Coordinates of C-alpha atoms in Angstrom, one line a residue:
Chain A
M14 CA 10.4 -19.8 113.2
T15 CA 12.2 -21.9 115.9
G16 CA 13.8 -25.2 115.0
S17 CA 13.5 -26.8 111.7
P18 CA 10.5 -25.9 109.3
D19 CA 7.8 -28.4 108.7
P20 CA 9.2 -29.9 105.4
K21 CA 5.7 -30.1 103.8
L22 CA 4.7 -26.7 104.5
L23 CA 8.2 -25.5 103.2
R24 CA 7.7 -27.6 100.1
A25 CA 4.3 -26.3 99.3
A26 CA 5.8 -22.6 99.8
L27 CA 8.6 -23.4 97.4
S28 CA 6.0 -24.9 94.9
Q29 CA 4.8 -21.4 94.4
F30 CA 7.7 -20.6 92.2
V31 CA 6.7 -21.6 88.8
T32 CA 9.5 -23.6 86.7
G33 CA 9.9 -25.7 83.6
V34 CA 10.8 -29.3 83.5
T35 CA 14.1 -30.6 82.4
I36 CA 15.9 -34.2 81.9
I37 CA 19.2 -34.2 83.4
A38 CA 21.2 -37.0 81.4
T39 CA 24.8 -38.4 81.4
K40 CA 26.4 -41.8 80.9
E41 CA 28.4 -44.0 83.3
N42 CA 32.0 -44.9 82.4
D43 CA 30.5 -48.1 80.5
G44 CA 28.4 -46.1 78.4
T45 CA 25.1 -46.6 80.1
P46 CA 23.0 -43.5 79.8
R47 CA 21.3 -42.3 82.9
G48 CA 18.8 -39.7 83.6
F49 CA 16.0 -38.0 85.8
T50 CA 13.5 -35.3 85.8
A51 CA 14.4 -32.0 87.6
N52 CA 13.0 -28.5 87.9
S53 CA 15.7 -27.2 89.9
F54 CA 17.6 -25.8 87.0
T55 CA 18.8 -22.1 86.6
S56 CA 21.1 -20.1 84.2
V57 CA 24.0 -18.9 86.3
S58 CA 26.4 -17.0 84.0
L59 CA 26.7 -15.9 80.4
D60 CA 30.5 -15.4 80.3
P61 CA 31.4 -17.9 80.6
P62 CA 28.2 -20.0 79.8
L63 CA 27.5 -21.7 83.3
V64 CA 24.1 -23.3 84.4
L65 CA 23.5 -25.5 87.6
V66 CA 20.8 -28.2 88.7
C67 CA 20.2 -29.5 92.0
L68 CA 20.4 -33.3 92.6
A69 CA 19.1 -35.1 95.8
R70 CA 22.1 -36.9 97.6
S71 CA 19.5 -39.7 98.0
A72 CA 18.9 -40.1 94.2
A73 CA 20.1 -43.2 92.7
S74 CA 22.2 -41.6 90.0
C75 CA 23.7 -38.8 92.3
D76 CA 27.1 -40.6 92.1
V77 CA 27.2 -41.0 88.8
F78 CA 26.5 -37.6 88.2
R79 CA 29.0 -36.4 90.8
A80 CA 31.7 -38.0 88.8
A81 CA 30.6 -37.3 85.2
G82 CA 32.8 -35.3 83.0
H83 CA 29.7 -34.0 81.0
F84 CA 25.9 -33.9 81.6
S85 CA 23.0 -32.7 79.3
V86 CA 20.0 -30.4 80.4
N87 CA 17.0 -30.8 78.5
V88 CA 13.9 -28.4 78.7
L89 CA 10.8 -30.1 77.9
S90 CA 8.0 -28.8 75.8
E91 CA 4.4 -29.4 76.4
E92 CA 4.5 -32.7 74.1
Q93 CA 7.1 -34.3 76.1
K94 CA 4.9 -34.8 79.6
G95 CA 5.3 -38.4 79.2
I96 CA 9.0 -38.3 78.9
S97 CA 9.1 -36.3 82.3
G98 CA 6.9 -39.0 83.8
L99 CA 9.1 -41.7 82.4
F100 CA 12.5 -40.2 83.8
A101 CA 10.8 -39.3 87.0
S102 CA 10.3 -42.8 87.5
Q103 CA 12.8 -45.6 88.5
R104 CA 12.3 -47.7 85.4
S105 CA 15.5 -49.2 83.9
D106 CA 14.4 -48.8 80.4
K107 CA 14.1 -45.3 80.2
F108 CA 16.3 -44.7 77.3
D109 CA 15.0 -47.4 75.3
I110 CA 11.6 -45.7 75.3
A111 CA 12.6 -42.1 75.0
P112 CA 14.1 -40.9 71.6
W113 CA 17.7 -39.4 72.2
H114 CA 21.1 -39.2 70.6
S115 CA 24.4 -38.6 71.6
G116 CA 25.6 -35.2 71.6
N117 CA 29.1 -33.8 70.7
T118 CA 30.5 -34.6 74.0
G119 CA 29.0 -38.1 73.8
T120 CA 26.4 -37.3 76.7
P121 CA 22.8 -38.4 75.8
V122 CA 20.6 -35.5 74.5
I123 CA 16.8 -36.1 74.4
D124 CA 15.3 -35.4 71.0
D125 CA 12.9 -32.6 70.2
A126 CA 13.6 -30.8 73.5
L127 CA 12.7 -27.0 73.7
A128 CA 16.1 -26.5 74.3
W129 CA 19.3 -28.7 75.2
F130 CA 22.6 -27.6 76.7
E131 CA 25.6 -30.1 76.9
C132 CA 27.6 -29.3 79.7
A133 CA 31.2 -29.9 81.0
H134 CA 31.5 -30.5 84.9
H135 CA 32.5 -27.1 86.2
Q136 CA 31.8 -27.5 90.1
L137 CA 30.2 -29.4 92.6
V138 CA 28.7 -27.6 95.9
D139 CA 27.4 -29.6 98.6
A140 CA 24.1 -28.1 99.9
G141 CA 22.4 -29.7 102.5
D142 CA 20.3 -32.9 101.2
H143 CA 21.3 -31.8 97.6
V144 CA 24.2 -31.3 95.6
I145 CA 24.6 -28.3 93.2
L146 CA 26.1 -29.4 89.9
I147 CA 27.5 -26.5 88.0
G148 CA 28.1 -27.0 84.6
R149 CA 30.1 -24.9 81.6
V150 CA 27.9 -25.2 78.7
T151 CA 29.9 -26.6 75.6
D152 CA 27.1 -26.8 72.9
F153 CA 23.3 -26.0 73.0
G154 CA 20.4 -25.7 70.9
Q155 CA 16.8 -24.9 71.0
G156 CA 13.4 -26.3 69.2
R157 CA 10.0 -24.8 68.5
G158 CA 7.1 -25.2 70.8
R159 CA 5.5 -24.4 74.2
P160 CA 7.0 -25.4 77.5
L161 CA 6.1 -27.8 80.0
G162 CA 5.4 -25.9 83.1
Y163 CA 5.3 -27.2 86.6
F164 CA 3.7 -25.3 89.6
R165 CA 2.2 -26.4 93.1
G166 CA 3.5 -29.8 92.3
A167 CA 1.6 -30.1 88.9
Y168 CA 2.0 -29.6 85.2
F169 CA 0.7 -26.8 83.4
T170 CA 0.7 -26.2 79.8
L171 CA 0.0 -23.1 77.7
G172 CA -1.5 -25.1 74.8
L173 CA -4.9 -25.5 76.5
E174 CA -5.4 -21.8 75.4
D175 CA -5.9 -23.0 71.8
P176 CA -8.9 -25.1 72.2
L177 CA -10.4 -22.4 74.6
V178 CA -9.8 -19.7 71.8
D179 CA -11.4 -21.9 69.2
A180 CA -14.2 -22.6 71.6
V181 CA -15.0 -18.8 72.0
A182 CA -15.1 -18.4 68.4
R183 CA -18.0 -20.8 68.3
N184 CA -21.6 -21.2 70.0
T185 CA -21.4 -23.8 72.3
N186 CA -23.1 -25.2 75.2
T187 CA -20.5 -25.4 78.1
I188 CA -19.8 -27.1 81.3
I189 CA -17.2 -25.6 83.6
G190 CA -15.9 -28.0 86.5
A191 CA -13.1 -28.0 88.9
V192 CA -11.0 -30.9 90.5
Y193 CA -10.6 -29.3 94.2
E194 CA -7.6 -30.9 96.0
Q195 CA -6.7 -30.6 99.4
S196 CA -3.7 -32.3 100.9
G197 CA -3.9 -35.3 98.4
R198 CA -7.5 -35.6 98.7
V199 CA -10.1 -34.7 96.0
L200 CA -13.5 -33.1 96.9
L201 CA -16.3 -34.9 94.9
E202 CA -20.1 -34.6 94.8
V203 CA -21.9 -38.0 95.7
N204 CA -25.5 -38.6 94.5
P205 CA -27.4 -39.7 97.7
D206 CA -29.5 -41.9 95.8
T207 CA -27.3 -43.7 93.3
G208 CA -23.8 -43.3 95.0
D209 CA -22.3 -41.9 91.7
V210 CA -19.7 -39.6 92.1
T211 CA -19.0 -36.4 90.0
V212 CA -16.5 -33.6 90.0
P213 CA -18.2 -30.3 91.0
T214 CA -19.4 -28.7 87.7
V215 CA -21.8 -25.8 86.6
G216 CA -24.1 -25.6 83.6
D217 CA -25.7 -28.3 81.4
M218 CA -27.4 -28.8 78.3
M219 CA -30.0 -25.9 79.4
T220 CA -28.1 -23.7 81.7
S221 CA -25.2 -21.6 80.6
A222 CA -22.2 -21.8 82.7
N223 CA -19.9 -19.4 83.7
L224 CA -17.0 -18.8 86.1
S225 CA -18.8 -17.0 88.5
A226 CA -21.5 -19.7 89.1
L227 CA -18.3 -22.2 89.8
K228 CA -16.6 -19.8 92.2
H229 CA -19.9 -19.3 94.1
K230 CA -20.9 -22.9 93.9
Y231 CA -20.3 -23.5 97.5
D232 CA -21.5 -20.0 99.0
G233 CA -23.2 -20.4 102.2
T234 CA -21.1 -23.5 103.2
Q235 CA -18.0 -23.5 105.1
L236 CA -16.0 -24.7 102.2
S237 CA -13.6 -22.3 100.7
T238 CA -12.3 -22.8 97.0
A239 CA -9.7 -21.4 94.6
I240 CA -9.3 -22.0 91.1
E241 CA -5.8 -22.1 89.8
F242 CA -5.7 -22.9 86.0
V243 CA -7.5 -25.0 83.2
Y244 CA -6.4 -28.4 83.4
A245 CA -8.4 -30.4 80.7
I246 CA -11.0 -29.4 77.9
F247 CA -13.1 -31.8 76.5
E248 CA -15.2 -31.1 73.1
D249 CA -18.3 -33.7 72.6
K250 CA -18.0 -33.7 68.5
R251 CA -21.6 -34.7 68.6
T252 CA -23.3 -32.0 70.5
G253 CA -20.6 -29.5 70.2
R254 CA -20.5 -29.2 74.1
V255 CA -17.4 -28.1 75.3
T256 CA -16.3 -29.3 79.0
I257 CA -13.6 -27.2 80.7
Y258 CA -11.9 -28.6 83.8
Y259 CA -9.9 -26.3 86.3
R260 CA -7.4 -27.4 89.0
G261 CA -8.1 -25.9 92.3
Q262 CA -7.7 -26.0 96.0
A263 CA -10.1 -26.5 98.5
S264 CA -10.0 -25.7 102.3
G265 CA -12.6 -26.3 105.0
P266 CA -15.2 -29.2 105.6
A267 CA -16.7 -31.0 102.6
P268 CA -20.4 -29.5 102.6
A269 CA -23.6 -31.6 102.5
G270 CA -23.7 -33.8 99.1
T271 CA -19.9 -33.8 98.8
R272 CA -17.0 -35.8 100.1
Y273 CA -13.2 -35.6 100.4
F274 CA -11.4 -38.6 98.7
A275 CA -7.9 -40.0 99.2
F276 CA -6.5 -40.6 95.9
D277 CA -6.6 -44.2 96.5
D278 CA -10.1 -44.1 97.5
I279 CA -11.7 -42.6 94.6
P280 CA -14.5 -44.8 93.5
F281 CA -13.7 -44.4 89.7
D282 CA -16.6 -47.3 89.0
R283 CA -19.0 -44.8 90.4
I284 CA -18.0 -42.0 87.7
K285 CA -20.4 -42.5 84.9
D286 CA -19.1 -39.9 82.4
S287 CA -16.0 -41.2 80.6
A288 CA -14.4 -37.9 80.0
M289 CA -14.7 -37.3 83.7
F290 CA -13.3 -40.7 84.4
D291 CA -10.3 -40.2 82.1
M292 CA -9.7 -36.6 83.5
L293 CA -9.7 -37.4 87.0
E294 CA -7.5 -40.6 86.5
R295 CA -4.8 -38.7 84.5
Y296 CA -5.0 -36.1 87.6
V297 CA -4.4 -38.6 90.2
S298 CA -1.6 -40.2 88.2
E299 CA 0.1 -36.7 87.5
A300 CA -0.3 -35.5 90.8
R301 CA 1.5 -38.5 92.4
Q302 CA 4.1 -38.4 89.9
G303 CA 4.3 -34.7 89.7
G304 CA 4.3 -33.9 93.4
F305 CA 6.6 -36.5 94.4
A306 CA 9.3 -37.3 92.0
I307 CA 10.1 -34.2 89.9
Y308 CA 10.9 -31.8 92.4
M309 CA 14.5 -30.9 93.0
G310 CA 15.5 -33.9 91.3
D311 CA 14.3 -36.3 94.0
E312 CA 14.5 -39.3 91.7
I313 CA 14.0 -41.8 94.5
E314 CA 13.1 -40.2 97.6
G315 CA 9.5 -39.4 96.2
V316 CA 9.0 -43.1 95.7
V317 CA 10.2 -44.5 98.7
R318 CA 9.2 -41.7 101.0
P319 CA 6.2 -39.7 99.8
V320 CA 5.6 -36.3 101.2
G321 CA 2.3 -34.8 101.6
Chain B
M14 CA 30.9 -25.4 69.6
T15 CA 34.3 -23.9 69.5
G16 CA 34.9 -20.7 71.6
S17 CA 32.4 -18.7 73.5
P18 CA 28.8 -19.4 72.6
D19 CA 27.2 -16.3 71.1
P20 CA 25.6 -14.8 74.3
K21 CA 22.5 -13.6 72.3
L22 CA 21.8 -17.2 71.1
L23 CA 22.5 -18.7 74.5
R24 CA 20.3 -16.3 76.2
A25 CA 17.5 -17.0 73.9
A26 CA 18.0 -20.9 74.5
L27 CA 18.0 -20.4 78.1
S28 CA 14.8 -18.4 78.2
Q29 CA 13.0 -21.6 77.1
F30 CA 13.0 -22.6 80.7
V31 CA 9.8 -21.4 82.3
T32 CA 10.5 -19.5 85.5
G33 CA 8.6 -17.6 88.2
V34 CA 9.6 -13.9 89.0
T35 CA 11.1 -13.2 92.5
I36 CA 12.0 -9.8 94.4
I37 CA 15.4 -10.5 96.3
A38 CA 15.5 -8.0 99.0
T39 CA 17.9 -7.0 101.9
K40 CA 18.9 -3.9 103.8
E41 CA 22.3 -2.0 103.9
N42 CA 24.0 -1.6 107.2
D43 CA 22.3 1.8 107.6
G44 CA 18.8 0.4 107.1
T45 CA 18.2 1.3 103.7
P46 CA 16.3 -1.4 101.8
R47 CA 17.5 -2.7 98.6
G48 CA 16.0 -5.0 96.1
F49 CA 15.9 -6.2 92.7
T50 CA 13.8 -8.5 90.3
A51 CA 15.4 -11.8 89.4
N52 CA 14.3 -15.0 88.1
S53 CA 17.3 -17.3 88.8
F54 CA 15.9 -18.7 92.0
T55 CA 15.6 -22.4 92.9
S56 CA 15.1 -24.6 96.0
V57 CA 18.1 -26.2 96.9
S58 CA 17.5 -28.4 100.1
L59 CA 14.8 -29.2 102.4
D60 CA 16.7 -30.3 105.6
P61 CA 18.4 -28.1 106.0
P62 CA 16.3 -25.7 104.4
L63 CA 18.3 -23.9 101.6
V64 CA 17.3 -22.1 98.5
L65 CA 19.6 -20.0 96.0
V66 CA 19.5 -17.1 93.7
C67 CA 21.9 -15.7 91.0
L68 CA 23.1 -12.1 91.4
A69 CA 25.0 -10.4 88.3
R70 CA 28.5 -9.3 89.7
S71 CA 27.7 -6.0 87.7
A72 CA 24.5 -5.3 89.6
A73 CA 24.4 -2.1 91.7
S74 CA 23.4 -4.0 94.7
C75 CA 25.7 -7.0 94.4
D76 CA 28.1 -5.9 96.9
V77 CA 25.3 -5.1 99.3
F78 CA 24.0 -8.8 98.8
R79 CA 27.3 -10.4 99.4
A80 CA 27.8 -8.8 102.8
A81 CA 24.3 -8.9 103.8
G82 CA 23.5 -11.3 106.9
H83 CA 19.9 -11.9 105.8
F84 CA 17.8 -11.6 102.7
S85 CA 14.4 -12.3 101.3
V86 CA 13.0 -14.0 98.4
N87 CA 9.5 -12.9 97.5
V88 CA 7.8 -15.0 94.8
L89 CA 5.5 -12.5 92.9
S90 CA 1.7 -13.2 91.9
E91 CA 0.3 -12.4 88.6
E92 CA -1.2 -9.0 90.2
Q93 CA 2.3 -8.1 91.0
K94 CA 3.6 -7.4 87.5
G95 CA 4.2 -3.9 88.5
I96 CA 6.2 -4.6 91.4
S97 CA 8.3 -6.8 89.1
G98 CA 8.9 -3.8 86.8
L99 CA 9.5 -1.4 89.5
F100 CA 12.2 -3.7 90.9
A101 CA 13.9 -4.4 87.5
S102 CA 14.5 -0.6 87.2
Q103 CA 17.1 1.6 88.9
R104 CA 14.8 3.8 90.3
S105 CA 15.8 4.6 94.0
D106 CA 12.2 4.8 95.4
K107 CA 11.2 1.2 94.7
F108 CA 10.6 0.8 98.7
D109 CA 8.6 3.8 98.6
I110 CA 6.2 2.5 96.1
A111 CA 6.0 -1.2 96.7
P112 CA 4.0 -2.3 100.0
W113 CA 6.4 -4.1 102.2
H114 CA 7.1 -4.7 105.6
S115 CA 10.1 -5.9 108.0
G116 CA 10.4 -9.6 108.6
N117 CA 11.4 -11.4 111.8
T118 CA 15.1 -10.9 111.0
G119 CA 14.8 -7.3 109.8
T120 CA 14.7 -7.9 106.2
P121 CA 12.3 -6.2 103.9
V122 CA 9.5 -8.6 102.9
I123 CA 7.1 -7.7 100.0
D124 CA 3.5 -7.6 101.1
D125 CA 1.1 -9.9 99.2
A126 CA 3.8 -12.2 97.8
L127 CA 2.6 -15.6 96.5
A128 CA 5.2 -17.0 98.8
W129 CA 8.2 -15.4 100.7
F130 CA 11.3 -16.8 102.7
E131 CA 13.5 -15.2 104.9
C132 CA 17.2 -16.4 104.7
A133 CA 20.1 -16.3 106.5
H134 CA 23.2 -15.7 104.5
H135 CA 24.7 -19.5 104.1
Q136 CA 27.2 -19.7 101.1
L137 CA 28.4 -17.6 98.4
V138 CA 29.7 -19.4 95.3
D139 CA 31.6 -17.3 92.6
A140 CA 30.5 -18.6 89.1
G141 CA 31.5 -16.5 86.1
D142 CA 29.7 -13.3 85.9
H143 CA 27.3 -14.0 88.7
V144 CA 27.4 -14.9 92.2
I145 CA 25.3 -17.6 93.5
L146 CA 23.9 -17.0 96.9
I147 CA 22.8 -19.6 99.2
G148 CA 20.3 -18.7 101.8
R149 CA 19.2 -20.9 104.8
V150 CA 15.5 -20.4 105.2
T151 CA 14.8 -19.2 108.6
D152 CA 11.0 -18.0 108.1
F153 CA 8.7 -18.2 105.2
G154 CA 4.8 -18.2 104.2
Q155 CA 2.6 -18.2 101.4
G156 CA -0.4 -16.4 99.9
R157 CA -3.1 -17.1 97.8
G158 CA -3.2 -16.3 93.8
R159 CA -1.8 -17.2 90.8
P160 CA 1.8 -17.0 89.8
L161 CA 3.5 -14.4 87.4
G162 CA 5.5 -16.5 85.0
Y163 CA 8.5 -15.6 82.8
F164 CA 9.2 -17.4 79.3
R165 CA 11.0 -16.5 76.3
G166 CA 11.8 -12.8 78.0
A167 CA 8.1 -12.0 78.6
Y168 CA 5.7 -12.5 81.3
F169 CA 2.8 -14.9 81.2
T170 CA 0.0 -15.3 83.5
L171 CA -2.5 -18.1 83.8
G172 CA -5.3 -15.6 84.6
L173 CA -6.2 -14.8 81.2
E174 CA -8.0 -18.4 80.9
D175 CA -10.6 -16.9 83.0
P176 CA -12.0 -14.4 80.6
L177 CA -11.6 -16.9 77.9
V178 CA -13.6 -19.5 79.7
D179 CA -16.3 -17.0 80.3
A180 CA -16.2 -16.0 76.6
V181 CA -16.8 -19.7 75.6
A182 CA -19.9 -19.7 77.6
R183 CA -21.3 -16.8 75.7
N184 CA -22.2 -16.6 72.2
T185 CA -19.7 -13.6 71.0
N186 CA -18.1 -12.4 67.7
T187 CA -14.5 -12.9 68.2
I188 CA -11.2 -11.3 66.7
I189 CA -8.1 -13.2 67.1
G190 CA -4.5 -11.6 66.4
A191 CA -1.0 -12.0 67.0
V192 CA 2.0 -9.6 67.9
Y193 CA 4.8 -11.7 66.1
E194 CA 8.1 -10.7 67.1
Q195 CA 11.4 -11.1 65.4
S196 CA 14.5 -10.1 67.0
G197 CA 12.9 -7.0 68.8
R198 CA 11.1 -6.1 65.8
V199 CA 7.4 -6.6 65.4
L200 CA 5.2 -7.6 62.4
L201 CA 2.6 -5.3 61.4
E202 CA 0.1 -4.5 58.4
V203 CA 0.3 -1.6 56.6
N204 CA -2.8 -0.2 54.9
P205 CA -1.3 0.9 51.5
D206 CA -4.0 3.6 51.0
T207 CA -4.0 5.3 54.4
G208 CA -0.7 4.3 56.0
D209 CA -2.6 2.9 59.0
V210 CA -0.8 0.0 60.7
T211 CA -2.6 -3.0 62.5
V212 CA -1.5 -6.1 64.3
P213 CA -2.4 -9.1 62.1
T214 CA -5.7 -10.5 62.9
V215 CA -8.5 -12.6 61.5
G216 CA -12.2 -12.5 62.0
D217 CA -14.5 -9.3 62.2
M218 CA -18.0 -8.6 62.6
M219 CA -19.1 -10.8 59.9
T220 CA -16.5 -13.5 59.7
S221 CA -16.1 -16.0 62.4
A222 CA -12.4 -16.1 63.3
N223 CA -10.4 -19.1 64.3
L224 CA -6.9 -20.2 65.3
S225 CA -6.6 -22.0 62.1
A226 CA -7.1 -19.0 60.2
L227 CA -4.7 -17.1 62.1
K228 CA -2.1 -19.6 61.8
H229 CA -2.6 -20.0 58.0
K230 CA -3.1 -16.3 57.3
Y231 CA 0.4 -16.3 55.7
D232 CA 0.4 -19.5 53.8
G233 CA 1.9 -19.2 50.5
T234 CA 4.5 -16.6 51.5
Q235 CA 8.1 -17.0 52.8
L236 CA 7.1 -15.9 56.3
S237 CA 6.7 -18.6 58.9
T238 CA 4.9 -17.8 62.2
A239 CA 4.5 -20.0 65.5
I240 CA 1.9 -18.4 68.2
E241 CA 3.0 -18.9 71.7
F242 CA 0.3 -18.0 74.3
V243 CA -2.7 -15.6 74.8
Y244 CA -1.1 -12.3 75.6
A245 CA -4.3 -10.1 75.9
I246 CA -7.9 -10.2 75.7
F247 CA -10.3 -7.3 75.2
E248 CA -14.3 -7.4 75.4
D249 CA -16.2 -4.6 73.7
K250 CA -18.9 -4.2 76.3
R251 CA -21.2 -2.7 73.7
T252 CA -21.2 -5.2 70.9
G253 CA -19.9 -8.2 73.2
R254 CA -17.2 -8.8 70.7
V255 CA -14.1 -10.4 72.1
T256 CA -10.6 -9.8 70.7
I257 CA -7.8 -12.2 71.7
Y258 CA -4.2 -11.3 71.1
Y259 CA -1.6 -13.8 71.0
R260 CA 2.5 -13.5 71.5
G261 CA 4.1 -15.1 68.7
Q262 CA 7.5 -15.5 66.9
A263 CA 7.9 -14.8 63.1
S264 CA 10.9 -15.8 60.7
G265 CA 11.2 -14.9 57.3
P266 CA 10.9 -11.9 55.2
A267 CA 7.8 -9.6 55.4
P268 CA 5.1 -10.3 53.0
A269 CA 3.3 -8.1 51.0
G270 CA 1.2 -5.6 53.0
T271 CA 3.5 -6.1 56.1
R272 CA 6.5 -4.7 57.6
Y273 CA 8.9 -5.3 60.7
F274 CA 9.1 -2.4 63.0
A275 CA 11.8 -2.0 65.4
F276 CA 10.1 -1.3 69.0
D277 CA 11.2 2.4 68.6
D278 CA 9.8 2.9 65.2
I279 CA 6.4 1.6 65.5
P280 CA 4.1 4.3 64.4
F281 CA 1.7 4.2 67.3
D282 CA -0.4 7.2 65.7
R283 CA -1.1 5.1 62.9
I284 CA -2.9 2.6 65.0
K285 CA -6.6 3.7 65.1
D286 CA -8.1 1.0 67.3
S287 CA -7.5 2.1 70.8
A288 CA -7.3 -1.5 72.7
M289 CA -4.7 -2.4 70.0
F290 CA -2.7 0.6 70.7
D291 CA -2.8 -0.1 74.6
M292 CA -2.0 -3.5 74.1
L293 CA 0.8 -2.8 71.9
E294 CA 2.3 0.0 73.9
R295 CA 2.2 -2.5 76.9
Y296 CA 3.9 -5.2 75.0
V297 CA 6.9 -3.0 73.9
S298 CA 7.2 -1.8 77.4
E299 CA 7.3 -5.2 78.8
A300 CA 9.3 -6.7 76.1
R301 CA 12.1 -4.2 77.0
Q302 CA 11.9 -4.5 80.6
G303 CA 11.3 -8.3 80.6
G304 CA 13.9 -9.0 78.3
F305 CA 16.6 -6.7 79.5
A306 CA 16.4 -6.6 83.2
I307 CA 14.8 -9.3 85.0
Y308 CA 17.0 -12.2 83.6
M309 CA 19.2 -13.6 86.2
G310 CA 19.2 -10.6 88.4
D311 CA 20.8 -8.2 85.8
E312 CA 19.7 -5.3 87.4
I313 CA 22.1 -2.9 85.8
E314 CA 23.5 -4.9 82.8
G315 CA 20.3 -4.9 81.0
V316 CA 19.9 -1.1 81.3
V317 CA 23.4 -0.1 79.9
R318 CA 24.2 -3.1 77.7
P319 CA 20.8 -4.1 76.2
V320 CA 21.3 -7.6 74.5
G321 CA 18.9 -8.5 71.6

């Protein structure tokens, strides 16, 4: 590689490393709580107990954290996705909305985190466009639950396994679909007669769905698809039918009957299935937020200078 | 918190943060490749491109990495669990077994990693019992596949969703069980007549299993259980029956008919079901390896001084 790497490609490669999601919090001299969402947290040392987190120099709160004597790291559970989104935003009322309390050092600590660490400022290391903030853990604790995970610019949770396991135990009709993404665009099927659009699926009331059918749906075309993980599960209480949506990646040109749509151009009014509508709306919202603002504490950068 | 934190409790709290698994590799002056498994990797900066990884000072290869001009970070896929275990060990033939090649800088790069980064030594930061090694990315690339994840001292993968989804689409008998752990001990049911032991399960050929039944199996006793994520799935091709094992945590005394067994004391000869035998043997092996050697690049510490 000569010269600087393409930041978009580098970011995509870096996003192959799975992480959890944390809220990093502190307070200003006047007591105002500040915080942002970050995935660039890691354990450093057990004796003495040290952890680190990376802050974007361009982030609004970077100077506050550089100067703070204490800060907290709050590891989010899968039930705190909303809090992750809130702290990845630039809203000024984050701490009015999210439940929190003051820790022993007076630092804000998020309620019900999977784990929390109160830290004393230990060392700052300047490193390119970020600052490495090393803290000495002065107090910590943990809760119960399952983690909120982050992979390839999107959240994942392990909690979706439960409805799957329960669905296995029942006899149900199943539909399996996938949201295939390619560089911020989504592959949708377009009905040539009505103009209605749908996420690609296999299975219906009559035909049993299976993953193999989904994976081979576009065989014989130039489209290549890869499914990543289960993104959403819906159960129709009336019919007992279960619909499972995967998240996936697509490469190659859109085959006949399908089209790539940029997030902004998805014709939501052309999606007739309300569960599919809700799922895709959430997907787009999370992809924007997840891809642009959580990564490495880029609280601001993502908003004003979206990559991808 | 006064004084030093209990390292076991601190480690448990830190392990609530989900990570991927990487192999960090370099070569000695004489060309000998060296490498170890670590989860303490994080992105630091995009411009210039910087990443960091933490090395235990006590690790055998720490001095080699401190002195190395280049190193590689290899993010493992779920298919590379074996490579993770290999590099978490002290075996001297790691690079004879794992497929690898020399990168542009001559640094060993693991074949088929989900992502790989060749790095030039940028900065070393001493931090307690570890060293933070910051590298400037000089070359990188990515593969396809799903990540190997690490959470609460154990691997997890997203790939188990696929057989679950396929099982939903079929009409099957299901058994659901859980390996409940408590501080390195496993809860097993003991048949009072035969002495045979089994992992707690619900469902059989006649009775439909569901998660609720598993969760409430020990209601009315002092045992409290929490399931975490699906650990293994077996399908009996002959009967079509699917067995799903969760990983979970238990607290409280073992109720009548059950007992906690230390990993070393599990009476494997008393497990009659071969799939259950295989699953539990793998669980114990991974729990030992995962909990003790991967964490923060503790290549050596875990082996000579197991925590937990």
